[in-house]
Short mmCIF file of C-alpha atoms and ligand atoms in Angstrom, two decimals:
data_model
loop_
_atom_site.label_atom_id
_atom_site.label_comp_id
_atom_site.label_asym_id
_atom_site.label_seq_id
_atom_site.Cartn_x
_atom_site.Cartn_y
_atom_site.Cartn_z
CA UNK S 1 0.00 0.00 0.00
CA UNK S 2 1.91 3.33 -0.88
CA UNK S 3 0.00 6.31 0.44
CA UNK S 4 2.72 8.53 -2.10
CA UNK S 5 1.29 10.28 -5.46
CA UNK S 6 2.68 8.36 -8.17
CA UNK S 7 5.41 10.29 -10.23
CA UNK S 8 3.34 11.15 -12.96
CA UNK S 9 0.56 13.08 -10.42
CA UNK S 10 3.73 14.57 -9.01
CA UNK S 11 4.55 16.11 -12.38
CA UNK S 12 0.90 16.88 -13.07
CA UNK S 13 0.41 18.82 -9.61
CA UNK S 14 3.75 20.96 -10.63
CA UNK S 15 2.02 21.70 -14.27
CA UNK S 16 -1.12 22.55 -12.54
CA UNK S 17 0.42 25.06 -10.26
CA UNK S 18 2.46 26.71 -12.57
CA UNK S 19 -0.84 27.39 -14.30
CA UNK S 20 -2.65 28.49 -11.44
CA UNK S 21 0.11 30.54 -10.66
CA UNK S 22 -0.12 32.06 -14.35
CA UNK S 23 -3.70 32.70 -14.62
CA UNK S 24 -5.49 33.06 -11.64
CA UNK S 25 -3.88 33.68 -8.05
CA UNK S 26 -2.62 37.55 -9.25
CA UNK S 27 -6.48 38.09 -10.54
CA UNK S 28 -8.39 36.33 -7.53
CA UNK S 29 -8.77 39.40 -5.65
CA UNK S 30 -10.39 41.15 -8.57
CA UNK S 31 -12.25 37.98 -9.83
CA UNK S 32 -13.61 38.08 -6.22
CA UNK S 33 -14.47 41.85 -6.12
CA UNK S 34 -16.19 41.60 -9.42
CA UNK S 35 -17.66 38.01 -9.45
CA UNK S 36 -16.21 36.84 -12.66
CA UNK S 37 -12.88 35.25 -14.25
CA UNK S 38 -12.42 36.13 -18.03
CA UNK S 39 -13.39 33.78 -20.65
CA UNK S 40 -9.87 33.78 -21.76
CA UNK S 41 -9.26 31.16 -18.78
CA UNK S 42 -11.82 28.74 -19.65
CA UNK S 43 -9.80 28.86 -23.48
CA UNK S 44 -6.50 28.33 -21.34
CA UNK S 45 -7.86 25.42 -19.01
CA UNK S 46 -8.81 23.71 -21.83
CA UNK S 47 -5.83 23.96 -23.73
CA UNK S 48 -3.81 23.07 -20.45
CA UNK S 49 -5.86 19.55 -21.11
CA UNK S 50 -7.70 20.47 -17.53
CA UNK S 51 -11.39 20.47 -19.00
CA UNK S 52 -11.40 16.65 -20.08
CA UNK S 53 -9.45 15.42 -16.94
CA UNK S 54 -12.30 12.92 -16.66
CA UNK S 55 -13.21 12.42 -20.16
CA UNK S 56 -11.57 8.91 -22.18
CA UNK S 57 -9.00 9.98 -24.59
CA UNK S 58 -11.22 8.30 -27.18
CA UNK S 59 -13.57 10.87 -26.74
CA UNK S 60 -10.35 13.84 -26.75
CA UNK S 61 -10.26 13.47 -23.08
CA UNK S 62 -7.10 12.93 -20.59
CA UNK S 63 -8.04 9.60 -19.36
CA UNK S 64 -10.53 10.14 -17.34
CA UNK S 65 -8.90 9.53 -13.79
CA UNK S 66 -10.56 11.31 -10.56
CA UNK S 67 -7.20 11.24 -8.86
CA UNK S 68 -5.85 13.16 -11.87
CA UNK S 69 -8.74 15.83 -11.40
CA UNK S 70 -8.05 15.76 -7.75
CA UNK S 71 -4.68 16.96 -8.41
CA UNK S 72 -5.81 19.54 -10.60
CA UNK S 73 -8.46 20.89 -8.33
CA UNK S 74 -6.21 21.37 -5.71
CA UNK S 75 -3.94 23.37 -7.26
CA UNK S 76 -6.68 25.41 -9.06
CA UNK S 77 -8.39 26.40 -5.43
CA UNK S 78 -5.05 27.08 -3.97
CA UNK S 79 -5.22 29.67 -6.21
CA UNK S 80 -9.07 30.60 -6.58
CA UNK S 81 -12.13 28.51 -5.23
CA UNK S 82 -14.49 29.99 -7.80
CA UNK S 83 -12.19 28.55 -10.40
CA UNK S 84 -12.20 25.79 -9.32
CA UNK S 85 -15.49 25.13 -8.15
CA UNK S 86 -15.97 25.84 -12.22
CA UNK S 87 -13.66 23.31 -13.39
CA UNK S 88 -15.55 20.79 -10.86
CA UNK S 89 -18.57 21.40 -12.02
CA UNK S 90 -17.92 21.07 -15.28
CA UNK S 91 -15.57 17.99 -15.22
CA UNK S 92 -17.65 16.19 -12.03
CA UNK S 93 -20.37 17.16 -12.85
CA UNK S 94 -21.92 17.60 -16.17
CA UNK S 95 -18.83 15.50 -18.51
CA UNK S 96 -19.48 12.90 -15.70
CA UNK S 97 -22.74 12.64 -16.48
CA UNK S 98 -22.60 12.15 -20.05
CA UNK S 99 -19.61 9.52 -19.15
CA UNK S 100 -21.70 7.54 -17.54
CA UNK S 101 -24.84 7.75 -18.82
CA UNK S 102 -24.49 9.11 -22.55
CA UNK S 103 -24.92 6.76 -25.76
CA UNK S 104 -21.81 6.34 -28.21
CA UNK S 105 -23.70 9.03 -30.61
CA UNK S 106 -24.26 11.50 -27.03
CA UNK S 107 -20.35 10.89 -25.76
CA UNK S 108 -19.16 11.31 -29.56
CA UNK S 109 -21.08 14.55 -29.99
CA UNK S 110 -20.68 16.49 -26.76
CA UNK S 111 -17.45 15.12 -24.81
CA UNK S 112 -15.69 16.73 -27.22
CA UNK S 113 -16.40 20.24 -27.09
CA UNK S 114 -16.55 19.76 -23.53
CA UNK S 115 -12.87 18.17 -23.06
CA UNK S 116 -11.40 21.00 -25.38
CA UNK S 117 -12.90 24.03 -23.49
CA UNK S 118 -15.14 24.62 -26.61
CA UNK S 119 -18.07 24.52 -24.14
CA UNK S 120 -18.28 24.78 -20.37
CA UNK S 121 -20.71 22.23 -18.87
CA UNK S 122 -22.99 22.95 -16.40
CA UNK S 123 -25.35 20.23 -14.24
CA UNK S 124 -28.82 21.40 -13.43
CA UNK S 125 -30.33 19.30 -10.60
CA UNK S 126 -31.46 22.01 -7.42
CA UNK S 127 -34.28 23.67 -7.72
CA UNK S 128 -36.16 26.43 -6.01
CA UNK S 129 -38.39 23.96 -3.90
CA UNK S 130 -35.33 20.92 -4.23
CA UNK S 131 -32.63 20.61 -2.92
CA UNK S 132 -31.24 18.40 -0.02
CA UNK S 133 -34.55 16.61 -1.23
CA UNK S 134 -33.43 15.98 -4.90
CA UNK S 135 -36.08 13.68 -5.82
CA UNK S 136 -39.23 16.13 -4.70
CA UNK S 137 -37.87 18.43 -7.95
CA UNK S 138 -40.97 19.50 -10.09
CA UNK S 139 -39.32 20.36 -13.48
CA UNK S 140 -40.84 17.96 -16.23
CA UNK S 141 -40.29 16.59 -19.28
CA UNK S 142 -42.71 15.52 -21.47
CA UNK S 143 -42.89 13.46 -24.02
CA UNK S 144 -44.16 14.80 -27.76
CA UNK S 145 -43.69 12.65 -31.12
CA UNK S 146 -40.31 12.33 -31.48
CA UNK S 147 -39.14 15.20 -29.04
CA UNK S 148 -39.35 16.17 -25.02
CA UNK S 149 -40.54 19.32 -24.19
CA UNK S 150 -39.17 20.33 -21.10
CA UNK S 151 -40.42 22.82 -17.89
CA UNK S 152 -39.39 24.15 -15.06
CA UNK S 153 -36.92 26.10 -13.13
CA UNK S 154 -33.57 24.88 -11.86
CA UNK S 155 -31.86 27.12 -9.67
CA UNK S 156 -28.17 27.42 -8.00
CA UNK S 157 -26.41 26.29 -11.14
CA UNK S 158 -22.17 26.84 -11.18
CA UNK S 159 -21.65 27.78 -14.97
CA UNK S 160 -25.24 28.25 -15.94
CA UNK S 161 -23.90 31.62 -17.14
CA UNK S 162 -21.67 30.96 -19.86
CA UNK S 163 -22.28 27.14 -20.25
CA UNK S 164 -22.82 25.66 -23.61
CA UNK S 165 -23.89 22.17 -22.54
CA UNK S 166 -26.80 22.03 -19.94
CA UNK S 167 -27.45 18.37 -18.37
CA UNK S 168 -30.59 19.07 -17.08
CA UNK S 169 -32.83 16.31 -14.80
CA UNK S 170 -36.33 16.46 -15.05
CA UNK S 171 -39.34 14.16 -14.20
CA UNK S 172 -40.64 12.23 -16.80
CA UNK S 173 -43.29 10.64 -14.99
CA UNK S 174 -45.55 12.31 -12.25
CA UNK S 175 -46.70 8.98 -10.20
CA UNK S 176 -43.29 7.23 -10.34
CA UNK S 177 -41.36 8.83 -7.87
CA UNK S 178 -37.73 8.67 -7.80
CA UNK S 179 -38.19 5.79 -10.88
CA UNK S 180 -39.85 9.01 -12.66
CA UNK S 181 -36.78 11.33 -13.19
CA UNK S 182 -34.35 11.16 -16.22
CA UNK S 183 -31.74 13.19 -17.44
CA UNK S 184 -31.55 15.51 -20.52
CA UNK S 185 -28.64 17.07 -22.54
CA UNK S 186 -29.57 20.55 -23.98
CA UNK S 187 -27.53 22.98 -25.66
CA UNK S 188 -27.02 27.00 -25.05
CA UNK S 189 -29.75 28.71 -27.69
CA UNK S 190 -32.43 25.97 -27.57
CA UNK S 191 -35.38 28.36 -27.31
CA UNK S 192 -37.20 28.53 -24.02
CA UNK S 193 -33.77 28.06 -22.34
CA UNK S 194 -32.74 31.02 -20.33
CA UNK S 195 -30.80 31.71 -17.61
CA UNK S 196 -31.04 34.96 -14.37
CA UNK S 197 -28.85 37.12 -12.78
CA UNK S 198 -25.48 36.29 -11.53
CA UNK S 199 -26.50 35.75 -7.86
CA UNK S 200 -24.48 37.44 -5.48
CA UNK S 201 -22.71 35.27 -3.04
CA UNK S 202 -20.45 35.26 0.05
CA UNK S 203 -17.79 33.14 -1.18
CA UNK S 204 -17.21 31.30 -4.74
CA UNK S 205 -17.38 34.89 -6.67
CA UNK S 206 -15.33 34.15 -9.35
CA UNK S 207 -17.72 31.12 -10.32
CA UNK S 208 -21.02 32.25 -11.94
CA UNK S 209 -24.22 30.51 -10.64
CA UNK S 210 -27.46 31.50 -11.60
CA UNK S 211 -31.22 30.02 -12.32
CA UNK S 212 -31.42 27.96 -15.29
CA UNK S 213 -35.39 28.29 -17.25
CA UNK S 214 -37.07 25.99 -18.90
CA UNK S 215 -40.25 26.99 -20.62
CA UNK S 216 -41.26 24.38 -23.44
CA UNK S 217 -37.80 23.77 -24.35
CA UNK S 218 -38.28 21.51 -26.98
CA UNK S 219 -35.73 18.86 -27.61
CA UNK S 220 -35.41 15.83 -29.72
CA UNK S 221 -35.43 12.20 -27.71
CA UNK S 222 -31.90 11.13 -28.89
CA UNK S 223 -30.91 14.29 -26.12
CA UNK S 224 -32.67 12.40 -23.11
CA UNK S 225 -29.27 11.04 -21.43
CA UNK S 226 -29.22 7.66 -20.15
CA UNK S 227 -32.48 5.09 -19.92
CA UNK S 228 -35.64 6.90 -19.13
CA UNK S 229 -36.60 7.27 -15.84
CA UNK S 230 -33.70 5.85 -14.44
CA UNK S 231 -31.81 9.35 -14.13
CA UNK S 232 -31.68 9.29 -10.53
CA UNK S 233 -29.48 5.97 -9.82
CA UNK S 234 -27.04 7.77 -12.13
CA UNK S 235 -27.53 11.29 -10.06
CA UNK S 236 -26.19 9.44 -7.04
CA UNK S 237 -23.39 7.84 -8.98
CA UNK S 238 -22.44 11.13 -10.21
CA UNK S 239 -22.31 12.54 -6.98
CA UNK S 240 -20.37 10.19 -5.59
CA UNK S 241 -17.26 11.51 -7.66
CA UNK S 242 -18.56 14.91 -7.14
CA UNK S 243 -18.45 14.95 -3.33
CA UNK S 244 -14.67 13.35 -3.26
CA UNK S 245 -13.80 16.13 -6.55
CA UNK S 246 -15.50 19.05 -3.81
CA UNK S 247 -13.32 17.43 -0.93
CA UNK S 248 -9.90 18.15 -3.51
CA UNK S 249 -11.23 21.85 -3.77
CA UNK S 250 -11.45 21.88 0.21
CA UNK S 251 -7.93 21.12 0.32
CA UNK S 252 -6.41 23.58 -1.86
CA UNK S 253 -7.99 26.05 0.21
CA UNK S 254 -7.13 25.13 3.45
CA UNK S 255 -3.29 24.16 2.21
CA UNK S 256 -3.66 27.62 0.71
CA UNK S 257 -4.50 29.44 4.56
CA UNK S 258 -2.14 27.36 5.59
CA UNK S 259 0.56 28.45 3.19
CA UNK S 260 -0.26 31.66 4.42
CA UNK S 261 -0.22 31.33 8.07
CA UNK S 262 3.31 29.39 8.33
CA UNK S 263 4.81 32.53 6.86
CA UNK S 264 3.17 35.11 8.89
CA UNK S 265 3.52 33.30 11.85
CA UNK S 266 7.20 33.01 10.78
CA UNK S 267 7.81 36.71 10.13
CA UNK S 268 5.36 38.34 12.49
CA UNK S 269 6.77 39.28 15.73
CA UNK S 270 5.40 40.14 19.02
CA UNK S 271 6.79 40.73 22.66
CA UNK S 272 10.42 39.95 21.08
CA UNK S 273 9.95 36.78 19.25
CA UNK S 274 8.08 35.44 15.96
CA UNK S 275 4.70 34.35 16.60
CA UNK S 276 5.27 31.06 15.70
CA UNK S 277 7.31 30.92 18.74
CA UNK S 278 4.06 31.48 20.68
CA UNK S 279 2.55 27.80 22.38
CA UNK S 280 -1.16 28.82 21.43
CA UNK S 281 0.20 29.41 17.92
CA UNK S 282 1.81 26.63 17.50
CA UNK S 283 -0.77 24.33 18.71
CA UNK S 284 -3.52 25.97 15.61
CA UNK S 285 -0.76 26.14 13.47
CA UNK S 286 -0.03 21.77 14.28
CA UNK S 287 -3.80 21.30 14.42
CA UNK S 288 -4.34 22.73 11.21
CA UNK S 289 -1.44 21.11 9.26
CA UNK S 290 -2.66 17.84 10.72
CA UNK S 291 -6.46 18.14 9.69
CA UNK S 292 -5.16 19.06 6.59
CA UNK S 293 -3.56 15.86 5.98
CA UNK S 294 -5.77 13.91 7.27
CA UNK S 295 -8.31 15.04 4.68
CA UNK S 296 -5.70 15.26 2.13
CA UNK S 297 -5.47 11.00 2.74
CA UNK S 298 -9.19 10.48 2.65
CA UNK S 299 -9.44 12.43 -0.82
CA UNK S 300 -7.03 10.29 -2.17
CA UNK S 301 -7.95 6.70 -0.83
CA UNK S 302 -11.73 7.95 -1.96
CA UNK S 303 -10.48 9.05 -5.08
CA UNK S 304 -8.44 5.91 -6.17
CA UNK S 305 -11.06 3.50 -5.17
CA UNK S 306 -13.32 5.28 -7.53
CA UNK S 307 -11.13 5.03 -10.13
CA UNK S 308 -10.47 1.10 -9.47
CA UNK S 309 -14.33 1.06 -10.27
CA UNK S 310 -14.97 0.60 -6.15
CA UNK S 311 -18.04 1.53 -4.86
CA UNK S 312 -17.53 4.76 -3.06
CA UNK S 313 -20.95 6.46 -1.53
CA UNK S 314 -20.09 5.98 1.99
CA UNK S 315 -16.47 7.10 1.36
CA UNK S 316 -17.88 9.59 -0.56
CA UNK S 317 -19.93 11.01 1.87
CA UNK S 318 -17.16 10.28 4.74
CA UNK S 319 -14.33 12.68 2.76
CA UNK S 320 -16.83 15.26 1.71
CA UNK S 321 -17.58 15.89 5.62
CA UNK S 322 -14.34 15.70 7.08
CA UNK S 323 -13.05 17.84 4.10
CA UNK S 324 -15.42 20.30 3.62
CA UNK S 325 -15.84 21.01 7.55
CA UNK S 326 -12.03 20.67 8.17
CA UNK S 327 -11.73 23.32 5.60
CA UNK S 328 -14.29 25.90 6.85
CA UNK S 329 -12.34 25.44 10.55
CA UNK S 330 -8.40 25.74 8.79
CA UNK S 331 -9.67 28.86 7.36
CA UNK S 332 -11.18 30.59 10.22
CA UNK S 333 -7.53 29.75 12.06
CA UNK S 334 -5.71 31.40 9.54
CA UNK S 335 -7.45 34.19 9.87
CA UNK S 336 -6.82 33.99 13.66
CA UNK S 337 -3.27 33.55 13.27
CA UNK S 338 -3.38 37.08 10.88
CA UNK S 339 -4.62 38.77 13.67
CA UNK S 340 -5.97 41.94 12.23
CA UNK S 341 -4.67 41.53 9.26
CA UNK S 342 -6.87 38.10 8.30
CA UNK S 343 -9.50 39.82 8.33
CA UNK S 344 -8.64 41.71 5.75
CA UNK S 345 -9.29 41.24 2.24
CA UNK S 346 -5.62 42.13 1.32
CA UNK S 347 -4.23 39.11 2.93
CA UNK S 348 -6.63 36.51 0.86
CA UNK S 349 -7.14 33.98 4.20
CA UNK S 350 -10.89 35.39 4.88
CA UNK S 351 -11.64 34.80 1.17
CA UNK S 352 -10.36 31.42 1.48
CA UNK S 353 -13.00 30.93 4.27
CA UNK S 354 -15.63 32.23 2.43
CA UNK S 355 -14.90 30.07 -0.06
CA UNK S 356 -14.56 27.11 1.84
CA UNK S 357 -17.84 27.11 3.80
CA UNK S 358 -19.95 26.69 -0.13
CA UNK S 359 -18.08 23.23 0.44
CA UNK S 360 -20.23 22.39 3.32
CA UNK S 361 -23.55 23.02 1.39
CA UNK S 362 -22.78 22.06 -2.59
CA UNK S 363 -23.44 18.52 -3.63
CA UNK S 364 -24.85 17.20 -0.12
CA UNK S 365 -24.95 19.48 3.06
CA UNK S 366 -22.81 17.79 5.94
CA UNK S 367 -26.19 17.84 7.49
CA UNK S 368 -27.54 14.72 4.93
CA UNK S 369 -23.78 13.85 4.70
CA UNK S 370 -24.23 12.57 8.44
CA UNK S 371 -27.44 10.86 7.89
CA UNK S 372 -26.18 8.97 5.09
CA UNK S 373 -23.03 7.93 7.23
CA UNK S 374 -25.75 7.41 10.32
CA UNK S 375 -27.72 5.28 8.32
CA UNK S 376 -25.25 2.86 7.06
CA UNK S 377 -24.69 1.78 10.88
CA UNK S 378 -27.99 0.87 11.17
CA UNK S 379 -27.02 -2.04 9.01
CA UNK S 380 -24.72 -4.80 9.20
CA UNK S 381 -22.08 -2.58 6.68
CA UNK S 382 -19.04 -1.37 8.17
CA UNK S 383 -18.73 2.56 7.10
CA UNK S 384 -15.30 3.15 4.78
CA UNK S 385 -15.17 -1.45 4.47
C1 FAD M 1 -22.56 28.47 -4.92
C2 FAD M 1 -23.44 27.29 -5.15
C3 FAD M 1 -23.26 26.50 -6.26
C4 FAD M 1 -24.12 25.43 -6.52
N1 FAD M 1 -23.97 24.71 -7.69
C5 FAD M 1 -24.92 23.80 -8.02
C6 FAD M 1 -24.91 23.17 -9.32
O1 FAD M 1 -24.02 23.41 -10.12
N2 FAD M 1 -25.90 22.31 -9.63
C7 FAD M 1 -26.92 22.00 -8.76
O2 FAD M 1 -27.79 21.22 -9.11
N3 FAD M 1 -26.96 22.58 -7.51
C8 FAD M 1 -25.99 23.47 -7.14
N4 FAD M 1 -26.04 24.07 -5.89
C9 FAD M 1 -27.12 23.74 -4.99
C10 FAD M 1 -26.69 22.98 -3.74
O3 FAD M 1 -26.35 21.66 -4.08
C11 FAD M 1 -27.86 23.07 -2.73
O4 FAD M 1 -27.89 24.41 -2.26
C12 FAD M 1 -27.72 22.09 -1.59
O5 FAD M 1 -27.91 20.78 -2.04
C13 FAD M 1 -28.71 22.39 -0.46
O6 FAD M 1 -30.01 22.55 -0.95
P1 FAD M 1 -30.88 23.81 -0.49
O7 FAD M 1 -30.04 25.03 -0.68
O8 FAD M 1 -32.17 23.76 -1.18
O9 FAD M 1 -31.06 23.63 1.07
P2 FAD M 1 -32.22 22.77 1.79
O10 FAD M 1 -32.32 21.43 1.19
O11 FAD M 1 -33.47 23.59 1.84
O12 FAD M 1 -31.63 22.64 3.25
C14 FAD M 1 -31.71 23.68 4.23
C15 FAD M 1 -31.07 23.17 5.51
O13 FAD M 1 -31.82 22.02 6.01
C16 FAD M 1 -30.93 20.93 6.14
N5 FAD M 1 -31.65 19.69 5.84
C17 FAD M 1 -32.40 19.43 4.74
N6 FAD M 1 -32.87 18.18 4.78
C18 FAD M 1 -32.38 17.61 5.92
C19 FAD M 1 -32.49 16.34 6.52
N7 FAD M 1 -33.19 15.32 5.96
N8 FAD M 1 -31.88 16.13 7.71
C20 FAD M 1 -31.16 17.13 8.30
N9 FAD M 1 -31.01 18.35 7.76
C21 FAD M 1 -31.61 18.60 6.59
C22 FAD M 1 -29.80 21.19 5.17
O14 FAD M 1 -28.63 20.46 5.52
C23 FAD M 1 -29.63 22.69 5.33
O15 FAD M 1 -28.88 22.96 6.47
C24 FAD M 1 -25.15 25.12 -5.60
C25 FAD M 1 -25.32 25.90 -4.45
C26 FAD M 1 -24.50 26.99 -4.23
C27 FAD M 1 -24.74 27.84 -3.01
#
């Protein structure tokens, strides 16, 4: 058992924080301040290979390895959460959907675009009245000759904004429950597809997420995604990578507030001597660094029993809380061991935290995170076995 990133994911993490280096951490401030990254990124990520981490090379892809995108996204929020809460999105998301779920004709037609950068993805599942309760969503799909006609309102969607490929789950049938939802693939300009305001958020700026409308959005059946009705198996599945790909985003940012408070703590000095010399700083500073890699090992193990074709919900769930949480608490540290400074914006650390605590809440609050986990001891199986 090596617990060590193979050479290659070595190589790739240096690549991947060159580039986040490069193009985002001098703009993150602004980006953050202004709630957008430039376009000219998304054309940059793609060329960098980092929009088709997930997608098979068949298909123009990298592979299609979580613990490659896990390595990405960890650089990427180092450097900016939005960004990479984009990137996730888009790769864990919405090319992970068509992955799994898409026909030959569906992968050969969209994964494409979607590896290269041509077209962000976006995955519409919340809606207004739906969210920790996925399967009560109320957008529907219905069927008409040869097409679906679709209605309803998704909301909360990372990328709705600029996305050109919309996965979009809908209920096909009223009386069938959770065996009544599928999954759709539209395209940016179908009419009836529109999409609201950038909303205006605590944390995550640089990401856009906005309501997605549906009203009679006519599409033809070869763009329902996956076997009718069955849309919400393949939801969970989906999220399963998602939660562990959210986890790698929690990391960057809480390596990045630690990054931040080693070297204050190093250079800041009070009553004679740097802080770091300080026992109550040194015991959040070793608390932090420890947390850190404890999460950082969970990610990982999560991540690369995914990609053996494991199944993962539990250990899913498991590194999404301890993550996502662990995060939120790293954050608020650093900004204790900044003093006055953390809590300015100038010194980055209380952006990190705002970023971090969307973590807690995307793709399965820790609340339904613990009832999942809760749940599974109820039976005879052995959390994390
Ligand atoms: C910045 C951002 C980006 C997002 N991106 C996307 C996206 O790209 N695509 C997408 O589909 N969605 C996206 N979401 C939506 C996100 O997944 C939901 O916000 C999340 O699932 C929670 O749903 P909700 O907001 O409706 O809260 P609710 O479900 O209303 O929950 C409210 C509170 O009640 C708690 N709660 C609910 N049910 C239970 C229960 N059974 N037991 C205990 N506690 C419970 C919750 O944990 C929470 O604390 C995004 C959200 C944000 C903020």
């Amino acid at each position: 058992m090596d617990f060590d990133l193979p050479e290659e994911l070595v190589a790739l993490r240096e690549v991947a924080a060159r580039f986040a280096a490069e193009y985002a951490a001098p703009y993150a401030q602004t980006w953050d301040r202004e709630g957008r990254y430039p376009d000219s990124v998304v054309a940059a990520l793609g060329e960098q290979g980092f929009l088709g981490a997930l997608v098979p090379e068949e298909y123009g892809g990298g592979g299609g390895a979580y613990m490659t995108l896990a390595v990405i996204l960890e650089e990427l929020a180092r450097a900016d959460g939005g960004l990479a809460l984009a990137v996730e999105a888009h790769n864990a998301l919405a090319s992970a959907h068509i992955r799994l779920a898409g026909s030959e004709a569906q992968k050969k037609r969209f994964l494409p675009s979607l590896a290269t950068g041509k077209h962000l993805g976006c995955w519409c599942l919340t809606e207004p009245g739906a969210g920790t309760d996925a399967a009560a969503l109320s957008s529907v799909a219905i069927r008409d000759g040869d097409d679906w006609v679709l209605s309803g309102s998704k909301q909360f969607i990372t990328n709705g904004a600029r996305a050109g490929i919309y996965v979009v789950i809908a209920r096909t049938d009223p009386d069938a429950g959770r065996e009544g939802i599928s999954a759709f693939i539209l395209e940016r300009g179908t009419p009836g597809l529109t999409t609201g305001a950038l909303e205006d958020k605590l944390g995550m700026r640089s990401s856009d997420t906005v309501a997605v409308h549906l009203e009679d959005c006519r599409v033809p059946a070869d763009q329902l995604l996956g076997a009718e009705g069955h849309a919400f198996d393949d939801v969970k599945e989906v999220l399963e990578g998602g939660r562990i790909m959210i986890s790698a985003v929690s990391l960057g940012l809480a390596q990045a507030a630690v990054d931040r408070s080693v070297a204050y703590a190093n250079e800041r000095e009070t009553f004679g001597k740097a802080i770091i010399e300080h026992q109550l700083i040194q015991a959040k500073l070793a608390d932090m660094v420890t947390q850190l890699h404890a999460a950082r090992l969970l990610v990982y193990r999560s991540a690369s029993r995914l990609d053996a074709g494991r199944e993962t919900p539990l250990d899913s769930a498991m590194t999404k809380l301890f993550s996502s949480e662990m995060a939120t608490k790293v954050c608020m540290d650093a900004i204790q061991v900044l003093g006055g400074y953390g809590y300015l914006k100038e010194y980055d650390v209380e952006r990190f935290m705002r970023d971090a605590k969307l973590c807690e809440i995307g793709e399965g609050t820790s609340e339904i995170l613990r009832v999942l986990i809760a749940r599974s001891l109820r039976s005879d199986r052995v959390p994390g076995g």
